[in-house]
Amino acid sequence: MDTQQAYRELARLCKVLAHPTRLQILDILRRGDECVCHISAVTGKRQAYISQQLMILRAAGLVAACREGLNVFYKLTDPAVLPLLEEYLGKADERHRPEQCRCPKCTGTLSESPCSERR
Amino acid sequence: MDTQQAYRELARLCKVLAHPTRLQILDILRRGDECVCHISAVTGKRQAYISQQLMILRAAGLVAACREGLNVFYKLTDPAVLPLLEEYLGKADERHRPEQCRCPKCTGTLSESPCSERR
DNA sequence: ATTCAATATTCCGAATACTGAATGTAGTAT
DNA sequence: ATACTACATTCAGTATTCGGAATATTGAAT
């Protein structure tokens, strides 16, 4: 009875996805890698809270972190969630650019592709 | 800001899916409509517990019930979950047929297509 | 009307998750 | 060394969920 294991694993994945803020983070990251402060600015949530949710996503293997100087950039690591997001949230359009964001990507002071950014 | 609503709704759906027994029920139903006692037999869980989970699935609009004499048959109503199940659980193979099941479908005493069974 | 079988609902203690506040860590600059 | 910035972790109170037990409802048969 190994299918039980499959149910448990899929349930664990769904549990991680069953959270509006975490979904929004994934939605942000499918537009490109972003640092914590940018995610915080886009969502309007405090940094500590975002860090918490990122930890959960990281533990589930959905995202990975890599440090770039002072900032930590996150990227999607599980390509299987992309079709799910597309089906329910639509195609990813352009990147968000909040007013008050001071991250290197938003201010244009990025020191060339952070941690081998995809595409 | 209507995307927040989309995140909330998708999160609500994922929350319903984030449960091994409920996933197994959906996995059973994608092989065809089944009555509660059959689901109970396949999963090995008590009837009351299955009814509980079915209520949650029903409230989420994922399944619908229809009575056929003494039995109540359940069917999938949201076709959007099928690709998700296929991606993570594989193609649905043949129907389960537990030894101790006394449901009309298993004993072959079904009075012609219950509630307009699909296919 | 009574009984039975199939299913549905309610209740409750235990476990788990959520979320804000406070604090800790790591890298950079002076 | 100190200060600062960006991020991570821990803690605690609250809310929610889990899963079993008991009970209710519904339809069929006698």
PDB file of C-alpha atoms (C1' of nucleotides) in Angstrom:
ATOM      1  CA  MET A   1       0.000   0.000   0.000  1.00  0.00           C
ATOM      2  CA  ASP A   2       2.366   2.628  -1.271  1.00  0.00           C
ATOM      3  CA  THR A   3      -0.372   4.843  -2.672  1.00  0.00           C
ATOM      4  CA  GLN A   4      -1.077   5.992   0.875  1.00  0.00           C
ATOM      5  CA  GLN A   5       2.353   7.528   0.847  1.00  0.00           C
ATOM      6  CA  ALA A   6       1.497   9.367  -2.368  1.00  0.00           C
ATOM      7  CA  TYR A   7      -1.665  10.764  -0.796  1.00  0.00           C
ATOM      8  CA  ARG A   8       0.270  11.910   2.245  1.00  0.00           C
ATOM      9  CA  GLU A   9       2.926  13.611   0.164  1.00  0.00           C
ATOM     10  CA  LEU A  10       0.470  15.399  -2.075  1.00  0.00           C
ATOM     11  CA  ALA A  11      -1.485  16.449   1.002  1.00  0.00           C
ATOM     12  CA  ARG A  12       1.673  17.900   2.489  1.00  0.00           C
ATOM     13  CA  LEU A  13       2.309  19.887  -0.675  1.00  0.00           C
ATOM     14  CA  CYS A  14      -1.265  21.173  -0.757  1.00  0.00           C
ATOM     15  CA  LYS A  15      -1.012  22.201   2.860  1.00  0.00           C
ATOM     16  CA  VAL A  16       1.945  24.400   2.033  1.00  0.00           C
ATOM     17  CA  LEU A  17       0.041  25.915  -0.872  1.00  0.00           C
ATOM     18  CA  ALA A  18      -3.070  26.463   1.247  1.00  0.00           C
ATOM     19  CA  HIS A  19      -2.068  29.944   2.280  1.00  0.00           C
ATOM     20  CA  PRO A  20      -2.780  33.226   0.453  1.00  0.00           C
ATOM     21  CA  THR A  21       0.530  34.875   1.279  1.00  0.00           C
ATOM     22  CA  ARG A  22       2.560  31.842   0.292  1.00  0.00           C
ATOM     23  CA  LEU A  23       0.663  31.640  -2.977  1.00  0.00           C
ATOM     24  CA  GLN A  24       1.364  35.302  -3.601  1.00  0.00           C
ATOM     25  CA  ILE A  25       5.063  34.730  -2.939  1.00  0.00           C
ATOM     26  CA  LEU A  26       5.125  31.910  -5.478  1.00  0.00           C
ATOM     27  CA  ASP A  27       3.225  34.128  -7.888  1.00  0.00           C
ATOM     28  CA  ILE A  28       5.856  36.830  -7.471  1.00  0.00           C
ATOM     29  CA  LEU A  29       8.735  34.405  -7.914  1.00  0.00           C
ATOM     30  CA  ARG A  30       7.401  32.872 -11.111  1.00  0.00           C
ATOM     31  CA  ARG A  31       8.026  36.296 -12.680  1.00  0.00           C
ATOM     32  CA  GLY A  32      11.689  36.066 -11.696  1.00  0.00           C
ATOM     33  CA  ASP A  33      13.980  35.732  -8.700  1.00  0.00           C
ATOM     34  CA  GLU A  34      13.476  38.348  -5.999  1.00  0.00           C
ATOM     35  CA  CYS A  35      14.994  39.303  -2.667  1.00  0.00           C
ATOM     36  CA  VAL A  36      13.100  39.222   0.601  1.00  0.00           C
ATOM     37  CA  CYS A  37      12.691  42.967   0.863  1.00  0.00           C
ATOM     38  CA  HIS A  38      11.121  43.125  -2.579  1.00  0.00           C
ATOM     39  CA  ILE A  39       8.644  40.396  -1.702  1.00  0.00           C
ATOM     40  CA  SER A  40       7.909  42.254   1.493  1.00  0.00           C
ATOM     41  CA  ALA A  41       7.270  45.468  -0.427  1.00  0.00           C
ATOM     42  CA  VAL A  42       4.996  43.846  -3.011  1.00  0.00           C
ATOM     43  CA  THR A  43       2.907  41.991  -0.476  1.00  0.00           C
ATOM     44  CA  GLY A  44       2.824  44.781   2.068  1.00  0.00           C
ATOM     45  CA  LYS A  45       3.700  42.307   4.824  1.00  0.00           C
ATOM     46  CA  ARG A  46       6.519  42.749   7.307  1.00  0.00           C
ATOM     47  CA  GLN A  47       9.879  41.226   6.593  1.00  0.00           C
ATOM     48  CA  ALA A  48       9.801  38.825   9.536  1.00  0.00           C
ATOM     49  CA  TYR A  49       6.494  37.419   8.394  1.00  0.00           C
ATOM     50  CA  ILE A  50       7.736  36.943   4.837  1.00  0.00           C
ATOM     51  CA  SER A  51      10.860  35.252   6.122  1.00  0.00           C
ATOM     52  CA  GLN A  52       8.698  32.878   8.058  1.00  0.00           C
ATOM     53  CA  GLN A  53       6.623  31.930   5.055  1.00  0.00           C
ATOM     54  CA  LEU A  54       9.760  31.593   2.936  1.00  0.00           C
ATOM     55  CA  MET A  55      11.134  29.166   5.494  1.00  0.00           C
ATOM     56  CA  ILE A  56       8.051  27.007   5.078  1.00  0.00           C
ATOM     57  CA  LEU A  57       8.303  27.141   1.296  1.00  0.00           C
ATOM     58  CA  ARG A  58      11.990  26.310   1.538  1.00  0.00           C
ATOM     59  CA  ALA A  59      11.349  23.338   3.836  1.00  0.00           C
ATOM     60  CA  ALA A  60       8.842  22.039   1.290  1.00  0.00           C
ATOM     61  CA  GLY A  61      11.419  22.285  -1.464  1.00  0.00           C
ATOM     62  CA  LEU A  62       9.392  24.806  -3.452  1.00  0.00           C
ATOM     63  CA  VAL A  63      11.924  27.634  -3.327  1.00  0.00           C
ATOM     64  CA  ALA A  64      15.655  28.041  -2.748  1.00  0.00           C
ATOM     65  CA  ALA A  65      17.638  30.948  -1.371  1.00  0.00           C
ATOM     66  CA  CYS A  66      20.941  32.360  -2.479  1.00  0.00           C
ATOM     67  CA  ARG A  67      22.757  35.306  -1.020  1.00  0.00           C
ATOM     68  CA  GLU A  68      23.893  38.168  -3.180  1.00  0.00           C
ATOM     69  CA  GLY A  69      25.879  40.575  -1.001  1.00  0.00           C
ATOM     70  CA  LEU A  70      23.489  41.983   1.529  1.00  0.00           C
ATOM     71  CA  ASN A  71      20.389  40.564  -0.079  1.00  0.00           C
ATOM     72  CA  VAL A  72      19.027  37.038  -0.268  1.00  0.00           C
ATOM     73  CA  PHE A  73      17.319  36.147  -3.511  1.00  0.00           C
ATOM     74  CA  TYR A  74      14.717  33.437  -3.748  1.00  0.00           C
ATOM     75  CA  LYS A  75      13.815  31.355  -6.765  1.00  0.00           C
ATOM     76  CA  LEU A  76      11.308  28.648  -7.595  1.00  0.00           C
ATOM     77  CA  THR A  77      12.776  25.161  -7.552  1.00  0.00           C
ATOM     78  CA  ASP A  78       9.765  22.937  -8.221  1.00  0.00           C
ATOM     79  CA  PRO A  79       8.609  23.367 -11.817  1.00  0.00           C
ATOM     80  CA  ALA A  80       5.536  21.255 -11.095  1.00  0.00           C
ATOM     81  CA  VAL A  81       3.757  24.107  -9.347  1.00  0.00           C
ATOM     82  CA  LEU A  82       3.892  26.364 -12.388  1.00  0.00           C
ATOM     83  CA  PRO A  83       1.038  24.711 -14.288  1.00  0.00           C
ATOM     84  CA  LEU A  84      -1.060  24.792 -11.140  1.00  0.00           C
ATOM     85  CA  LEU A  85      -0.491  28.512 -10.703  1.00  0.00           C
ATOM     86  CA  GLU A  86      -1.179  29.146 -14.356  1.00  0.00           C
ATOM     87  CA  GLU A  87      -4.427  27.226 -14.270  1.00  0.00           C
ATOM     88  CA  TYR A  88      -5.800  29.123 -11.312  1.00  0.00           C
ATOM     89  CA  LEU A  89      -4.049  32.494 -11.461  1.00  0.00           C
ATOM     90  CA  GLY A  90      -3.506  32.842 -15.186  1.00  0.00           C
ATOM     91  CA  LYS A  91      -0.350  33.558 -17.115  1.00  0.00           C
ATOM     92  CA  ALA A  92       2.305  35.522 -15.264  1.00  0.00           C
ATOM     93  CA  ASP A  93       2.501  39.017 -16.656  1.00  0.00           C
ATOM     94  CA  GLU A  94       5.178  41.576 -15.889  1.00  0.00           C
ATOM     95  CA  ARG A  95       7.064  41.982 -12.657  1.00  0.00           C
ATOM     96  CA  HIS A  96       5.678  44.122  -9.856  1.00  0.00           C
ATOM     97  CA  ARG A  97       7.515  47.339  -9.096  1.00  0.00           C
ATOM     98  CA  PRO A  98       6.330  48.866  -5.814  1.00  0.00           C
ATOM     99  CA  GLU A  99       7.130  52.523  -5.144  1.00  0.00           C
ATOM    100  CA  GLN A 100       8.947  52.174  -1.888  1.00  0.00           C
ATOM    101  CA  CYS A 101      11.164  49.236  -2.820  1.00  0.00           C
ATOM    102  CA  ARG A 102      14.898  49.872  -2.415  1.00  0.00           C
ATOM    103  CA  CYS A 103      16.097  46.456  -3.502  1.00  0.00           C
ATOM    104  CA  PRO A 104      18.949  46.239  -6.041  1.00  0.00           C
ATOM    105  CA  LYS A 105      16.669  44.956  -8.758  1.00  0.00           C
ATOM    106  CA  CYS A 106      14.252  47.840  -8.338  1.00  0.00           C
ATOM    107  CA  THR A 107      16.953  50.521  -8.074  1.00  0.00           C
ATOM    108  CA  GLY A 108      18.917  49.033 -10.932  1.00  0.00           C
ATOM    109  CA  THR A 109      22.067  48.488  -8.874  1.00  0.00           C
ATOM    110  CA  LEU A 110      22.224  44.753  -9.411  1.00  0.00           C
ATOM    111  CA  SER A 111      25.749  43.346  -9.748  1.00  0.00           C
ATOM    112  CA  GLU A 112      24.984  41.082 -12.705  1.00  0.00           C
ATOM    113  CA  SER A 113      22.810  37.972 -12.556  1.00  0.00           C
ATOM    114  CA  PRO A 114      22.370  36.981  -8.911  1.00  0.00           C
ATOM    115  CA  CYS A 115      23.171  33.320  -8.351  1.00  0.00           C
ATOM    116  CA  SER A 116      22.766  32.310 -11.986  1.00  0.00           C
ATOM    117  CA  GLU A 117      19.279  33.566 -12.588  1.00  0.00           C
ATOM    118  CA  ARG A 118      17.336  31.458 -15.036  1.00  0.00           C
ATOM    119  CA  ARG A 119      16.378  32.894 -18.414  1.00  0.00           C
TER     120      ARG A 119
ATOM    121  CA  MET B   1      -6.591  44.569  -5.733  1.00  0.00           C
ATOM    122  CA  ASP B   2      -8.639  41.607  -6.874  1.00  0.00           C
ATOM    123  CA  THR B   3      -5.693  39.234  -7.111  1.00  0.00           C
ATOM    124  CA  GLN B   4      -5.813  38.926  -3.334  1.00  0.00           C
ATOM    125  CA  GLN B   5      -9.198  37.337  -3.774  1.00  0.00           C
ATOM    126  CA  ALA B   6      -7.718  34.858  -6.238  1.00  0.00           C
ATOM    127  CA  TYR B   7      -5.011  33.904  -3.747  1.00  0.00           C
ATOM    128  CA  ARG B   8      -7.585  33.407  -1.030  1.00  0.00           C
ATOM    129  CA  GLU B   9      -9.783  31.243  -3.209  1.00  0.00           C
ATOM    130  CA  LEU B  10      -6.954  29.051  -4.420  1.00  0.00           C
ATOM    131  CA  ALA B  11      -5.725  28.736  -0.839  1.00  0.00           C
ATOM    132  CA  ARG B  12      -9.165  27.592   0.215  1.00  0.00           C
ATOM    133  CA  LEU B  13      -9.174  24.938  -2.491  1.00  0.00           C
ATOM    134  CA  CYS B  14      -5.704  23.733  -1.514  1.00  0.00           C
ATOM    135  CA  LYS B  15      -6.751  23.515   2.091  1.00  0.00           C
ATOM    136  CA  VAL B  16      -9.520  21.116   1.150  1.00  0.00           C
ATOM    137  CA  LEU B  17      -7.069  19.044  -0.880  1.00  0.00           C
ATOM    138  CA  ALA B  18      -4.503  19.058   1.916  1.00  0.00           C
ATOM    139  CA  HIS B  19      -5.764  15.847   3.468  1.00  0.00           C
ATOM    140  CA  PRO B  20      -4.742  12.286   2.594  1.00  0.00           C
ATOM    141  CA  THR B  21      -8.173  10.747   3.032  1.00  0.00           C
ATOM    142  CA  ARG B  22      -9.886  13.438   0.994  1.00  0.00           C
ATOM    143  CA  LEU B  23      -7.326  12.985  -1.767  1.00  0.00           C
ATOM    144  CA  GLN B  24      -7.951   9.258  -1.713  1.00  0.00           C
ATOM    145  CA  ILE B  25     -11.688   9.843  -2.005  1.00  0.00           C
ATOM    146  CA  LEU B  26     -11.146  12.046  -5.039  1.00  0.00           C
ATOM    147  CA  ASP B  27      -8.825   9.417  -6.448  1.00  0.00           C
ATOM    148  CA  ILE B  28     -11.537   6.795  -6.034  1.00  0.00           C
ATOM    149  CA  LEU B  29     -14.198   8.989  -7.594  1.00  0.00           C
ATOM    150  CA  ARG B  30     -12.166   9.831 -10.678  1.00  0.00           C
ATOM    151  CA  ARG B  31     -12.519   6.131 -11.546  1.00  0.00           C
ATOM    152  CA  GLY B  32     -16.293   6.472 -11.461  1.00  0.00           C
ATOM    153  CA  ASP B  33     -19.163   7.379  -9.172  1.00  0.00           C
ATOM    154  CA  GLU B  34     -19.308   5.432  -5.918  1.00  0.00           C
ATOM    155  CA  CYS B  35     -21.512   5.175  -2.859  1.00  0.00           C
ATOM    156  CA  VAL B  36     -20.376   6.011   0.644  1.00  0.00           C
ATOM    157  CA  CYS B  37     -20.125   2.430   1.805  1.00  0.00           C
ATOM    158  CA  HIS B  38     -17.839   1.565  -1.091  1.00  0.00           C
ATOM    159  CA  ILE B  39     -15.548   4.490  -0.323  1.00  0.00           C
ATOM    160  CA  SER B  40     -15.551   3.394   3.272  1.00  0.00           C
ATOM    161  CA  ALA B  41     -14.582  -0.151   2.275  1.00  0.00           C
ATOM    162  CA  VAL B  42     -11.776   0.928  -0.051  1.00  0.00           C
ATOM    163  CA  THR B  43     -10.240   3.360   2.391  1.00  0.00           C
ATOM    164  CA  GLY B  44     -10.731   1.180   5.451  1.00  0.00           C
ATOM    165  CA  LYS B  45     -12.123   4.162   7.360  1.00  0.00           C
ATOM    166  CA  ARG B  46     -15.403   4.206   9.237  1.00  0.00           C
ATOM    167  CA  GLN B  47     -18.477   5.438   7.482  1.00  0.00           C
ATOM    168  CA  ALA B  48     -18.982   8.394   9.795  1.00  0.00           C
ATOM    169  CA  TYR B  49     -15.511   9.641   9.081  1.00  0.00           C
ATOM    170  CA  ILE B  50     -15.966   9.293   5.327  1.00  0.00           C
ATOM    171  CA  SER B  51     -19.241  11.161   5.509  1.00  0.00           C
ATOM    172  CA  GLN B  52     -17.470  13.931   7.314  1.00  0.00           C
ATOM    173  CA  GLN B  53     -14.828  14.281   4.640  1.00  0.00           C
ATOM    174  CA  LEU B  54     -17.452  14.063   1.921  1.00  0.00           C
ATOM    175  CA  MET B  55     -19.292  16.930   3.549  1.00  0.00           C
ATOM    176  CA  ILE B  56     -16.140  19.057   3.324  1.00  0.00           C
ATOM    177  CA  LEU B  57     -15.597  18.088  -0.305  1.00  0.00           C
ATOM    178  CA  ARG B  58     -19.241  18.857  -1.042  1.00  0.00           C
ATOM    179  CA  ALA B  59     -19.044  22.264   0.634  1.00  0.00           C
ATOM    180  CA  ALA B  60     -16.040  23.061  -1.529  1.00  0.00           C
ATOM    181  CA  GLY B  61     -17.954  22.140  -4.655  1.00  0.00           C
ATOM    182  CA  LEU B  62     -15.596  19.315  -5.568  1.00  0.00           C
ATOM    183  CA  VAL B  63     -18.142  16.508  -5.388  1.00  0.00           C
ATOM    184  CA  ALA B  64     -21.897  16.135  -5.572  1.00  0.00           C
ATOM    185  CA  ALA B  65     -24.204  13.526  -4.097  1.00  0.00           C
ATOM    186  CA  CYS B  66     -27.197  11.802  -5.572  1.00  0.00           C
ATOM    187  CA  ARG B  67     -29.339   9.217  -3.943  1.00  0.00           C
ATOM    188  CA  GLU B  68     -30.018   5.877  -5.589  1.00  0.00           C
ATOM    189  CA  GLY B  69     -32.446   3.983  -3.405  1.00  0.00           C
ATOM    190  CA  LEU B  70     -30.715   3.238  -0.155  1.00  0.00           C
ATOM    191  CA  ASN B  71     -27.320   4.370  -1.323  1.00  0.00           C
ATOM    192  CA  VAL B  72     -25.912   7.799  -2.018  1.00  0.00           C
ATOM    193  CA  PHE B  73     -23.509   7.993  -4.915  1.00  0.00           C
ATOM    194  CA  TYR B  74     -20.878  10.666  -5.147  1.00  0.00           C
ATOM    195  CA  LYS B  75     -19.314  12.079  -8.284  1.00  0.00           C
ATOM    196  CA  LEU B  76     -16.638  14.615  -9.105  1.00  0.00           C
ATOM    197  CA  THR B  77     -18.021  17.991 -10.142  1.00  0.00           C
ATOM    198  CA  ASP B  78     -14.886  20.099 -10.604  1.00  0.00           C
ATOM    199  CA  PRO B  79     -12.999  18.916 -13.684  1.00  0.00           C
ATOM    200  CA  ALA B  80     -10.104  21.223 -12.806  1.00  0.00           C
ATOM    201  CA  VAL B  81      -8.800  18.880 -10.135  1.00  0.00           C
ATOM    202  CA  LEU B  82      -8.317  16.004 -12.570  1.00  0.00           C
ATOM    203  CA  PRO B  83      -5.090  17.291 -14.128  1.00  0.00           C
ATOM    204  CA  LEU B  84      -3.725  17.947 -10.675  1.00  0.00           C
ATOM    205  CA  LEU B  85      -4.473  14.385  -9.556  1.00  0.00           C
ATOM    206  CA  GLU B  86      -3.016  13.005 -12.752  1.00  0.00           C
ATOM    207  CA  GLU B  87       0.164  14.983 -12.381  1.00  0.00           C
ATOM    208  CA  TYR B  88       0.833  13.810  -8.868  1.00  0.00           C
ATOM    209  CA  LEU B  89      -0.916  10.434  -8.644  1.00  0.00           C
ATOM    210  CA  GLY B  90      -0.649   9.258 -12.222  1.00  0.00           C
ATOM    211  CA  LYS B  91      -3.326   8.053 -14.591  1.00  0.00           C
ATOM    212  CA  ALA B  92      -6.364   6.487 -12.966  1.00  0.00           C
ATOM    213  CA  ASP B  93      -6.352   2.761 -13.563  1.00  0.00           C
ATOM    214  CA  GLU B  94      -9.179   0.374 -12.849  1.00  0.00           C
ATOM    215  CA  ARG B  95     -11.723   0.625 -10.088  1.00  0.00           C
ATOM    216  CA  HIS B  96     -11.011  -0.843  -6.655  1.00  0.00           C
ATOM    217  CA  ARG B  97     -13.019  -3.849  -5.633  1.00  0.00           C
ATOM    218  CA  PRO B  98     -12.612  -4.604  -1.907  1.00  0.00           C
ATOM    219  CA  GLU B  99     -13.615  -8.058  -0.663  1.00  0.00           C
ATOM    220  CA  GLN B 100     -16.079  -7.075   1.986  1.00  0.00           C
ATOM    221  CA  CYS B 101     -17.975  -4.461  -0.022  1.00  0.00           C
ATOM    222  CA  ARG B 102     -21.719  -5.041  -0.277  1.00  0.00           C
ATOM    223  CA  CYS B 103     -22.569  -1.996  -2.324  1.00  0.00           C
ATOM    224  CA  PRO B 104     -24.793  -2.419  -5.415  1.00  0.00           C
ATOM    225  CA  LYS B 105     -21.957  -1.706  -7.791  1.00  0.00           C
ATOM    226  CA  CYS B 106     -19.760  -4.375  -6.228  1.00  0.00           C
ATOM    227  CA  THR B 107     -22.478  -7.001  -5.974  1.00  0.00           C
ATOM    228  CA  GLY B 108     -23.743  -6.207  -9.446  1.00  0.00           C
ATOM    229  CA  THR B 109     -27.260  -5.340  -8.298  1.00  0.00           C
ATOM    230  CA  LEU B 110     -27.227  -1.838  -9.688  1.00  0.00           C
ATOM    231  CA  SER B 111     -30.574  -0.629 -11.068  1.00  0.00           C
ATOM    232  CA  GLU B 112     -29.164   0.952 -14.219  1.00  0.00           C
ATOM    233  CA  SER B 113     -26.999   4.050 -14.334  1.00  0.00           C
ATOM    234  CA  PRO B 114     -27.276   5.841 -10.986  1.00  0.00           C
ATOM    235  CA  CYS B 115     -28.091   9.516 -11.419  1.00  0.00           C
ATOM    236  CA  SER B 116     -26.867   9.724 -14.994  1.00  0.00           C
ATOM    237  CA  GLU B 117     -23.351   8.442 -14.530  1.00  0.00           C
ATOM    238  CA  ARG B 118     -20.906  10.021 -16.923  1.00  0.00           C
ATOM    239  CA  ARG B 119     -19.299   7.980 -19.643  1.00  0.00           C
TER     240      ARG B 119
ATOM    241  C1'  DA C   1     -45.778   2.150  12.948  1.00  0.00           C
ATOM    242  C1'  DT C   2     -41.440  -0.286  13.638  1.00  0.00           C
ATOM    243  C1'  DT C   3     -37.174  -1.806  12.363  1.00  0.00           C
ATOM    244  C1'  DC C   4     -33.080  -1.816   9.845  1.00  0.00           C
ATOM    245  C1'  DA C   5     -29.437  -0.195   6.753  1.00  0.00           C
ATOM    246  C1'  DA C   6     -27.030   3.642   4.801  1.00  0.00           C
ATOM    247  C1'  DT C   7     -25.614   8.033   5.479  1.00  0.00           C
ATOM    248  C1'  DA C   8     -25.204  12.661   7.992  1.00  0.00           C
ATOM    249  C1'  DT C   9     -24.223  15.636  11.812  1.00  0.00           C
ATOM    250  C1'  DT C  10     -22.634  17.170  16.297  1.00  0.00           C
ATOM    251  C1'  DC C  11     -19.466  17.284  20.071  1.00  0.00           C
ATOM    252  C1'  DC C  12     -15.084  17.450  22.228  1.00  0.00           C
ATOM    253  C1'  DG C  13     -10.244  16.842  23.680  1.00  0.00           C
ATOM    254  C1'  DA C  14      -5.761  16.703  21.487  1.00  0.00           C
ATOM    255  C1'  DA C  15      -2.770  18.292  18.185  1.00  0.00           C
ATOM    256  C1'  DT C  16      -1.349  21.640  14.972  1.00  0.00           C
ATOM    257  C1'  DA C  17      -1.118  26.145  12.616  1.00  0.00           C
ATOM    258  C1'  DC C  18      -1.296  31.205  12.538  1.00  0.00           C
ATOM    259  C1'  DT C  19       0.706  35.556  13.448  1.00  0.00           C
ATOM    260  C1'  DG C  20       2.792  39.349  15.895  1.00  0.00           C
ATOM    261  C1'  DA C  21       6.624  40.703  18.952  1.00  0.00           C
ATOM    262  C1'  DA C  22      11.054  40.212  20.278  1.00  0.00           C
ATOM    263  C1'  DT C  23      15.481  38.775  19.498  1.00  0.00           C
ATOM    264  C1'  DG C  24      19.408  36.698  16.861  1.00  0.00           C
ATOM    265  C1'  DT C  25      22.674  36.381  12.857  1.00  0.00           C
ATOM    266  C1'  DA C  26      25.345  37.666   8.849  1.00  0.00           C
ATOM    267  C1'  DG C  27      27.390  40.784   5.779  1.00  0.00           C
ATOM    268  C1'  DT C  28      28.907  45.654   4.767  1.00  0.00           C
ATOM    269  C1'  DA C  29      30.756  49.969   5.725  1.00  0.00           C
ATOM    270  C1'  DT C  30      33.160  53.387   8.482  1.00  0.00           C
TER     271       DT C  30
ATOM    272  C1'  DA D   1      35.113  47.774  17.002  1.00  0.00           C
ATOM    273  C1'  DT D   2      30.722  49.902  16.005  1.00  0.00           C
ATOM    274  C1'  DA D   3      26.774  50.698  13.523  1.00  0.00           C
ATOM    275  C1'  DC D   4      23.687  49.585  10.093  1.00  0.00           C
ATOM    276  C1'  DT D   5      20.998  46.838   6.831  1.00  0.00           C
ATOM    277  C1'  DA D   6      18.845  42.643   5.329  1.00  0.00           C
ATOM    278  C1'  DC D   7      17.259  38.587   6.787  1.00  0.00           C
ATOM    279  C1'  DA D   8      16.256  34.486  10.136  1.00  0.00           C
ATOM    280  C1'  DT D   9      14.552  32.368  14.236  1.00  0.00           C
ATOM    281  C1'  DT D  10      12.123  31.804  18.553  1.00  0.00           C
ATOM    282  C1'  DC D  11       8.326  32.427  21.591  1.00  0.00           C
ATOM    283  C1'  DA D  12       3.678  32.819  23.150  1.00  0.00           C
ATOM    284  C1'  DG D  13      -1.179  33.499  22.787  1.00  0.00           C
ATOM    285  C1'  DT D  14      -4.900  32.454  19.886  1.00  0.00           C
ATOM    286  C1'  DA D  15      -7.395  30.064  16.381  1.00  0.00           C
ATOM    287  C1'  DT D  16      -8.148  26.153  13.652  1.00  0.00           C
ATOM    288  C1'  DT D  17      -8.093  21.361  12.433  1.00  0.00           C
ATOM    289  C1'  DC D  18      -8.053  16.371  13.372  1.00  0.00           C
ATOM    290  C1'  DG D  19     -10.292  12.233  14.362  1.00  0.00           C
ATOM    291  C1'  DG D  20     -13.044   9.394  17.294  1.00  0.00           C
ATOM    292  C1'  DA D  21     -17.545   8.632  19.696  1.00  0.00           C
ATOM    293  C1'  DA D  22     -22.149   9.336  20.054  1.00  0.00           C
ATOM    294  C1'  DT D  23     -26.334  10.564  17.998  1.00  0.00           C
ATOM    295  C1'  DA D  24     -29.597  11.972  14.270  1.00  0.00           C
ATOM    296  C1'  DT D  25     -31.722  11.500   9.759  1.00  0.00           C
ATOM    297  C1'  DT D  26     -33.505   9.271   5.723  1.00  0.00           C
ATOM    298  C1'  DG D  27     -35.481   5.693   2.877  1.00  0.00           C
ATOM    299  C1'  DA D  28     -36.979   0.835   2.318  1.00  0.00           C
ATOM    300  C1'  DA D  29     -39.190  -3.086   3.914  1.00  0.00           C
ATOM    301  C1'  DT D  30     -42.389  -5.601   6.783  1.00  0.00           C
TER     302       DT D  30
END
